[in-house]
Every structure is written in structure tokens, then in C-alpha cells.
Amino acid sequence: AVVSTQSTGMSKKTKKVGITGRYGPRYGSTLKKRAKICMDSQRKRYECNFCGKQSLRRQAVGIWQCRAKNCRMISTGGAYAPITPGQSGVKLVIGRIDKE
């Protein structure tokens, strides 16, 4: 039987480790913290560059799709985030060149 945590006063099982709680005691705390950062960023919703809504979600490695009904645009990006640090640096350089 499933017991509700609110009625019995029990705490959540994965308060600190979050999504990496499925690994249990394996792999160590530092590696699980690093994995949590990657997993949280890949499951987070991002702002779509085309429609501006917070509905861009990861479909597969490097493939991001907007889930808004009127957009549904598919774009490529990083494995864990739609815009990688390298991409943002390139955009800055291209922006400077365009201004000149």
C-alpha cells in the first residue's frame, strides 16, 4: 500500500539528490550532484526562440522542440541545454562583426 508522506509526517526521500535518488547509495554524492545538474537542465523548459513561450523541451540528444500549439518548431542545440556556452560566444562575435 502507498502511504502519503503528508499524513504521516514523514519527510521526502530525495530532498537533496532529487532525480538522482534512483541511483540509491551507488556512485557517490559528488558524482550524483554533477549528474543532477545535467538531468535538471535537460528536463527544464526553456524559452522558444521563435514564439517566445516557455515551452521548448528536449526531444532527444541535441534536438529541442517547442510544445506550443501554434509553434511546434524543432531546432538543434546542446545535449543538455538548447544553447551551449560555445554557441553564445559565437553569437557575441557575430553580433560584433555585424555592427562594424
PDB file of N, CA and C in Angstrom, residues 17-72:
ATOM      1  N   VAL A  17      19.016  14.955  -3.274  1.00  0.00           N
ATOM      2  CA  VAL A  17      19.517  14.392  -4.521  1.00  0.00           C
ATOM      3  C   VAL A  17      18.528  14.504  -5.672  1.00  0.00           C
ATOM      4  N   GLY A  18      17.260  14.708  -5.386  1.00  0.00           N
ATOM      5  CA  GLY A  18      16.276  14.908  -6.439  1.00  0.00           C
ATOM      6  C   GLY A  18      16.170  13.714  -7.374  1.00  0.00           C
ATOM      7  N   ILE A  19      16.347  13.977  -8.663  1.00  0.00           N
ATOM      8  CA  ILE A  19      16.146  12.956  -9.689  1.00  0.00           C
ATOM      9  C   ILE A  19      17.192  11.850  -9.624  1.00  0.00           C
ATOM     10  N   THR A  20      18.355  12.139  -9.035  1.00  0.00           N
ATOM     11  CA  THR A  20      19.391  11.110  -8.939  1.00  0.00           C
ATOM     12  C   THR A  20      19.170  10.185  -7.756  1.00  0.00           C
ATOM     13  N   GLY A  21      18.080  10.327  -7.051  1.00  0.00           N
ATOM     14  CA  GLY A  21      17.754   9.428  -5.953  1.00  0.00           C
ATOM     15  C   GLY A  21      17.535   8.010  -6.421  1.00  0.00           C
ATOM     16  N   ARG A  22      17.286   7.841  -7.709  1.00  0.00           N
ATOM     17  CA  ARG A  22      17.074   6.498  -8.240  1.00  0.00           C
ATOM     18  C   ARG A  22      18.351   5.662  -8.226  1.00  0.00           C
ATOM     19  N   TYR A  23      19.520   6.315  -8.084  1.00  0.00           N
ATOM     20  CA  TYR A  23      20.778   5.582  -8.030  1.00  0.00           C
ATOM     21  C   TYR A  23      21.076   5.041  -6.634  1.00  0.00           C
ATOM     22  N   GLY A  24      20.321   5.491  -5.636  1.00  0.00           N
ATOM     23  CA  GLY A  24      20.484   4.984  -4.283  1.00  0.00           C
ATOM     24  C   GLY A  24      21.860   5.309  -3.722  1.00  0.00           C
ATOM     25  N   PRO A  25      22.484   4.359  -3.031  1.00  0.00           N
ATOM     26  CA  PRO A  25      23.791   4.628  -2.418  1.00  0.00           C
ATOM     27  C   PRO A  25      24.969   4.491  -3.392  1.00  0.00           C
ATOM     28  N   ARG A  26      24.705   4.151  -4.638  1.00  0.00           N
ATOM     29  CA  ARG A  26      25.789   3.923  -5.596  1.00  0.00           C
ATOM     30  C   ARG A  26      26.368   5.229  -6.142  1.00  0.00           C
ATOM     31  N   TYR A  27      27.610   5.197  -6.610  1.00  0.00           N
ATOM     32  CA  TYR A  27      28.327   6.236  -7.368  1.00  0.00           C
ATOM     33  C   TYR A  27      28.816   7.420  -6.548  1.00  0.00           C
ATOM     34  N   GLY A  28      28.433   7.618  -5.324  1.00  0.00           N
ATOM     35  CA  GLY A  28      28.950   8.707  -4.506  1.00  0.00           C
ATOM     36  C   GLY A  28      28.168   9.999  -4.665  1.00  0.00           C
ATOM     37  N   SER A  29      28.291  10.860  -3.660  1.00  0.00           N
ATOM     38  CA  SER A  29      27.476  12.074  -3.626  1.00  0.00           C
ATOM     39  C   SER A  29      27.932  13.111  -4.647  1.00  0.00           C
ATOM     40  N   THR A  30      29.244  13.242  -4.868  1.00  0.00           N
ATOM     41  CA  THR A  30      29.743  14.265  -5.787  1.00  0.00           C
ATOM     42  C   THR A  30      29.319  13.972  -7.215  1.00  0.00           C
ATOM     43  N   LEU A  31      29.431  12.730  -7.631  1.00  0.00           N
ATOM     44  CA  LEU A  31      29.019  12.374  -8.988  1.00  0.00           C
ATOM     45  C   LEU A  31      27.515  12.536  -9.174  1.00  0.00           C
ATOM     46  N   LYS A  32      26.755  12.216  -8.125  1.00  0.00           N
ATOM     47  CA  LYS A  32      25.299  12.378  -8.225  1.00  0.00           C
ATOM     48  C   LYS A  32      24.912  13.847  -8.290  1.00  0.00           C
ATOM     49  N   LYS A  33      25.662  14.726  -7.605  1.00  0.00           N
ATOM     50  CA  LYS A  33      25.379  16.161  -7.698  1.00  0.00           C
ATOM     51  C   LYS A  33      25.641  16.678  -9.101  1.00  0.00           C
ATOM     52  N   ARG A  34      26.731  16.210  -9.714  1.00  0.00           N
ATOM     53  CA  ARG A  34      27.039  16.619 -11.087  1.00  0.00           C
ATOM     54  C   ARG A  34      25.984  16.095 -12.063  1.00  0.00           C
ATOM     55  N   ALA A  35      25.576  14.855 -11.879  1.00  0.00           N
ATOM     56  CA  ALA A  35      24.556  14.270 -12.740  1.00  0.00           C
ATOM     57  C   ALA A  35      23.225  14.997 -12.569  1.00  0.00           C
ATOM     58  N   LYS A  36      22.916  15.438 -11.352  1.00  0.00           N
ATOM     59  CA  LYS A  36      21.665  16.142 -11.084  1.00  0.00           C
ATOM     60  C   LYS A  36      21.610  17.455 -11.860  1.00  0.00           C
ATOM     61  N   ILE A  37      22.740  18.167 -11.943  1.00  0.00           N
ATOM     62  CA  ILE A  37      22.775  19.423 -12.692  1.00  0.00           C
ATOM     63  C   ILE A  37      22.428  19.169 -14.155  1.00  0.00           C
ATOM     64  N   CYS A  38      23.027  18.133 -14.740  1.00  0.00           N
ATOM     65  CA  CYS A  38      22.752  17.806 -16.143  1.00  0.00           C
ATOM     66  C   CYS A  38      21.309  17.352 -16.341  1.00  0.00           C
ATOM     67  N   MET A  39      20.825  16.493 -15.477  1.00  0.00           N
ATOM     68  CA  MET A  39      19.472  15.970 -15.631  1.00  0.00           C
ATOM     69  C   MET A  39      18.421  17.052 -15.431  1.00  0.00           C
ATOM     70  N   ASP A  40      18.639  17.933 -14.460  1.00  0.00           N
ATOM     71  CA  ASP A  40      17.678  19.014 -14.242  1.00  0.00           C
ATOM     72  C   ASP A  40      17.652  19.964 -15.426  1.00  0.00           C
ATOM     73  N   SER A  41      18.817  20.263 -15.998  1.00  0.00           N
ATOM     74  CA  SER A  41      18.853  21.205 -17.123  1.00  0.00           C
ATOM     75  C   SER A  41      18.236  20.605 -18.374  1.00  0.00           C
ATOM     76  N   GLN A  42      18.354  19.303 -18.569  1.00  0.00           N
ATOM     77  CA  GLN A  42      17.784  18.717 -19.773  1.00  0.00           C
ATOM     78  C   GLN A  42      16.270  18.529 -19.659  1.00  0.00           C
ATOM     79  N   ARG A  43      15.736  18.449 -18.438  1.00  0.00           N
ATOM     80  CA  ARG A  43      14.294  18.286 -18.278  1.00  0.00           C
ATOM     81  C   ARG A  43      13.563  19.612 -18.078  1.00  0.00           C
ATOM     82  N   LYS A  44      14.323  20.688 -17.919  1.00  0.00           N
ATOM     83  CA  LYS A  44      13.737  22.007 -17.714  1.00  0.00           C
ATOM     84  C   LYS A  44      13.130  22.534 -19.012  1.00  0.00           C
ATOM     85  N   ARG A  45      12.128  23.389 -18.874  1.00  0.00           N
ATOM     86  CA  ARG A  45      11.550  24.036 -20.050  1.00  0.00           C
ATOM     87  C   ARG A  45      12.275  25.347 -20.312  1.00  0.00           C
ATOM     88  N   TYR A  46      12.561  25.599 -21.578  1.00  0.00           N
ATOM     89  CA  TYR A  46      13.276  26.805 -21.974  1.00  0.00           C
ATOM     90  C   TYR A  46      12.385  27.680 -22.837  1.00  0.00           C
ATOM     91  N   GLU A  47      12.810  28.914 -23.046  1.00  0.00           N
ATOM     92  CA  GLU A  47      12.061  29.845 -23.880  1.00  0.00           C
ATOM     93  C   GLU A  47      12.344  29.558 -25.348  1.00  0.00           C
ATOM     94  N   CYS A  48      11.291  29.464 -26.143  1.00  0.00           N
ATOM     95  CA  CYS A  48      11.411  29.207 -27.575  1.00  0.00           C
ATOM     96  C   CYS A  48      11.907  30.476 -28.270  1.00  0.00           C
ATOM     97  N   ASN A  49      12.881  30.319 -29.165  1.00  0.00           N
ATOM     98  CA  ASN A  49      13.419  31.462 -29.904  1.00  0.00           C
ATOM     99  C   ASN A  49      12.447  31.989 -30.945  1.00  0.00           C
ATOM    100  N   PHE A  50      11.490  31.163 -31.362  1.00  0.00           N
ATOM    101  CA  PHE A  50      10.581  31.531 -32.439  1.00  0.00           C
ATOM    102  C   PHE A  50       9.294  32.171 -31.936  1.00  0.00           C
ATOM    103  N   CYS A  51       8.686  31.573 -30.888  1.00  0.00           N
ATOM    104  CA  CYS A  51       7.414  32.114 -30.401  1.00  0.00           C
ATOM    105  C   CYS A  51       7.546  32.840 -29.067  1.00  0.00           C
ATOM    106  N   GLY A  52       8.641  32.648 -28.336  1.00  0.00           N
ATOM    107  CA  GLY A  52       8.870  33.347 -27.084  1.00  0.00           C
ATOM    108  C   GLY A  52       8.224  32.724 -25.858  1.00  0.00           C
ATOM    109  N   LYS A  53       7.578  31.568 -25.991  1.00  0.00           N
ATOM    110  CA  LYS A  53       6.925  30.922 -24.856  1.00  0.00           C
ATOM    111  C   LYS A  53       7.893  29.972 -24.160  1.00  0.00           C
ATOM    112  N   GLN A  54       7.635  29.691 -22.878  1.00  0.00           N
ATOM    113  CA  GLN A  54       8.437  28.766 -22.089  1.00  0.00           C
ATOM    114  C   GLN A  54       7.988  27.332 -22.388  1.00  0.00           C
ATOM    115  N   SER A  55       8.158  26.876 -23.612  1.00  0.00           N
ATOM    116  CA  SER A  55       7.643  25.561 -23.972  1.00  0.00           C
ATOM    117  C   SER A  55       8.631  24.749 -24.797  1.00  0.00           C
ATOM    118  N   LEU A  56       9.895  25.116 -24.790  1.00  0.00           N
ATOM    119  CA  LEU A  56      10.914  24.372 -25.521  1.00  0.00           C
ATOM    120  C   LEU A  56      11.396  23.228 -24.646  1.00  0.00           C
ATOM    121  N   ARG A  57      11.266  22.003 -25.130  1.00  0.00           N
ATOM    122  CA  ARG A  57      11.649  20.825 -24.348  1.00  0.00           C
ATOM    123  C   ARG A  57      12.541  19.919 -25.174  1.00  0.00           C
ATOM    124  N   ARG A  58      13.326  19.128 -24.476  1.00  0.00           N
ATOM    125  CA  ARG A  58      14.269  18.223 -25.134  1.00  0.00           C
ATOM    126  C   ARG A  58      13.534  17.008 -25.666  1.00  0.00           C
ATOM    127  N   GLN A  59      13.785  16.693 -26.939  1.00  0.00           N
ATOM    128  CA  GLN A  59      13.171  15.527 -27.548  1.00  0.00           C
ATOM    129  C   GLN A  59      14.150  14.354 -27.571  1.00  0.00           C
ATOM    130  N   ALA A  60      15.380  14.634 -27.958  1.00  0.00           N
ATOM    131  CA  ALA A  60      16.456  13.644 -27.980  1.00  0.00           C
ATOM    132  C   ALA A  60      17.755  14.409 -27.779  1.00  0.00           C
ATOM    133  N   VAL A  61      18.884  13.714 -27.855  1.00  0.00           N
ATOM    134  CA  VAL A  61      20.167  14.381 -27.652  1.00  0.00           C
ATOM    135  C   VAL A  61      20.371  15.431 -28.738  1.00  0.00           C
ATOM    136  N   GLY A  62      20.393  16.709 -28.345  1.00  0.00           N
ATOM    137  CA  GLY A  62      20.641  17.794 -29.289  1.00  0.00           C
ATOM    138  C   GLY A  62      19.433  18.238 -30.090  1.00  0.00           C
ATOM    139  N   ILE A  63      18.278  17.651 -29.870  1.00  0.00           N
ATOM    140  CA  ILE A  63      17.063  18.026 -30.610  1.00  0.00           C
ATOM    141  C   ILE A  63      16.058  18.592 -29.626  1.00  0.00           C
ATOM    142  N   TRP A  64      15.596  19.815 -29.880  1.00  0.00           N
ATOM    143  CA  TRP A  64      14.690  20.539 -28.995  1.00  0.00           C
ATOM    144  C   TRP A  64      13.442  20.924 -29.776  1.00  0.00           C
ATOM    145  N   GLN A  65      12.272  20.702 -29.180  1.00  0.00           N
ATOM    146  CA  GLN A  65      11.007  21.011 -29.846  1.00  0.00           C
ATOM    147  C   GLN A  65      10.152  21.903 -28.975  1.00  0.00           C
ATOM    148  N   CYS A  66       9.543  22.906 -29.602  1.00  0.00           N
ATOM    149  CA  CYS A  66       8.605  23.775 -28.909  1.00  0.00           C
ATOM    150  C   CYS A  66       7.275  23.041 -28.794  1.00  0.00           C
ATOM    151  N   ARG A  67       6.696  23.037 -27.619  1.00  0.00           N
ATOM    152  CA  ARG A  67       5.443  22.319 -27.389  1.00  0.00           C
ATOM    153  C   ARG A  67       4.218  23.225 -27.498  1.00  0.00           C
ATOM    154  N   ALA A  68       4.405  24.485 -27.863  1.00  0.00           N
ATOM    155  CA  ALA A  68       3.259  25.379 -28.026  1.00  0.00           C
ATOM    156  C   ALA A  68       2.437  24.932 -29.232  1.00  0.00           C
ATOM    157  N   LYS A  69       1.125  25.036 -29.121  1.00  0.00           N
ATOM    158  CA  LYS A  69       0.240  24.535 -30.178  1.00  0.00           C
ATOM    159  C   LYS A  69       0.448  25.241 -31.511  1.00  0.00           C
ATOM    160  N   ASN A  70       0.722  26.537 -31.457  1.00  0.00           N
ATOM    161  CA  ASN A  70       0.843  27.269 -32.715  1.00  0.00           C
ATOM    162  C   ASN A  70       2.274  27.317 -33.254  1.00  0.00           C
ATOM    163  N   CYS A  71       3.253  26.750 -32.541  1.00  0.00           N
ATOM    164  CA  CYS A  71       4.653  26.834 -32.968  1.00  0.00           C
ATOM    165  C   CYS A  71       5.172  25.473 -33.465  1.00  0.00           C
ATOM    166  N   ARG A  72       5.351  24.530 -32.577  1.00  0.00           N
ATOM    167  CA  ARG A  72       5.846  23.181 -32.879  1.00  0.00           C
ATOM    168  C   ARG A  72       7.176  23.168 -33.636  1.00  0.00           C
TER     169      ARG A  72
END
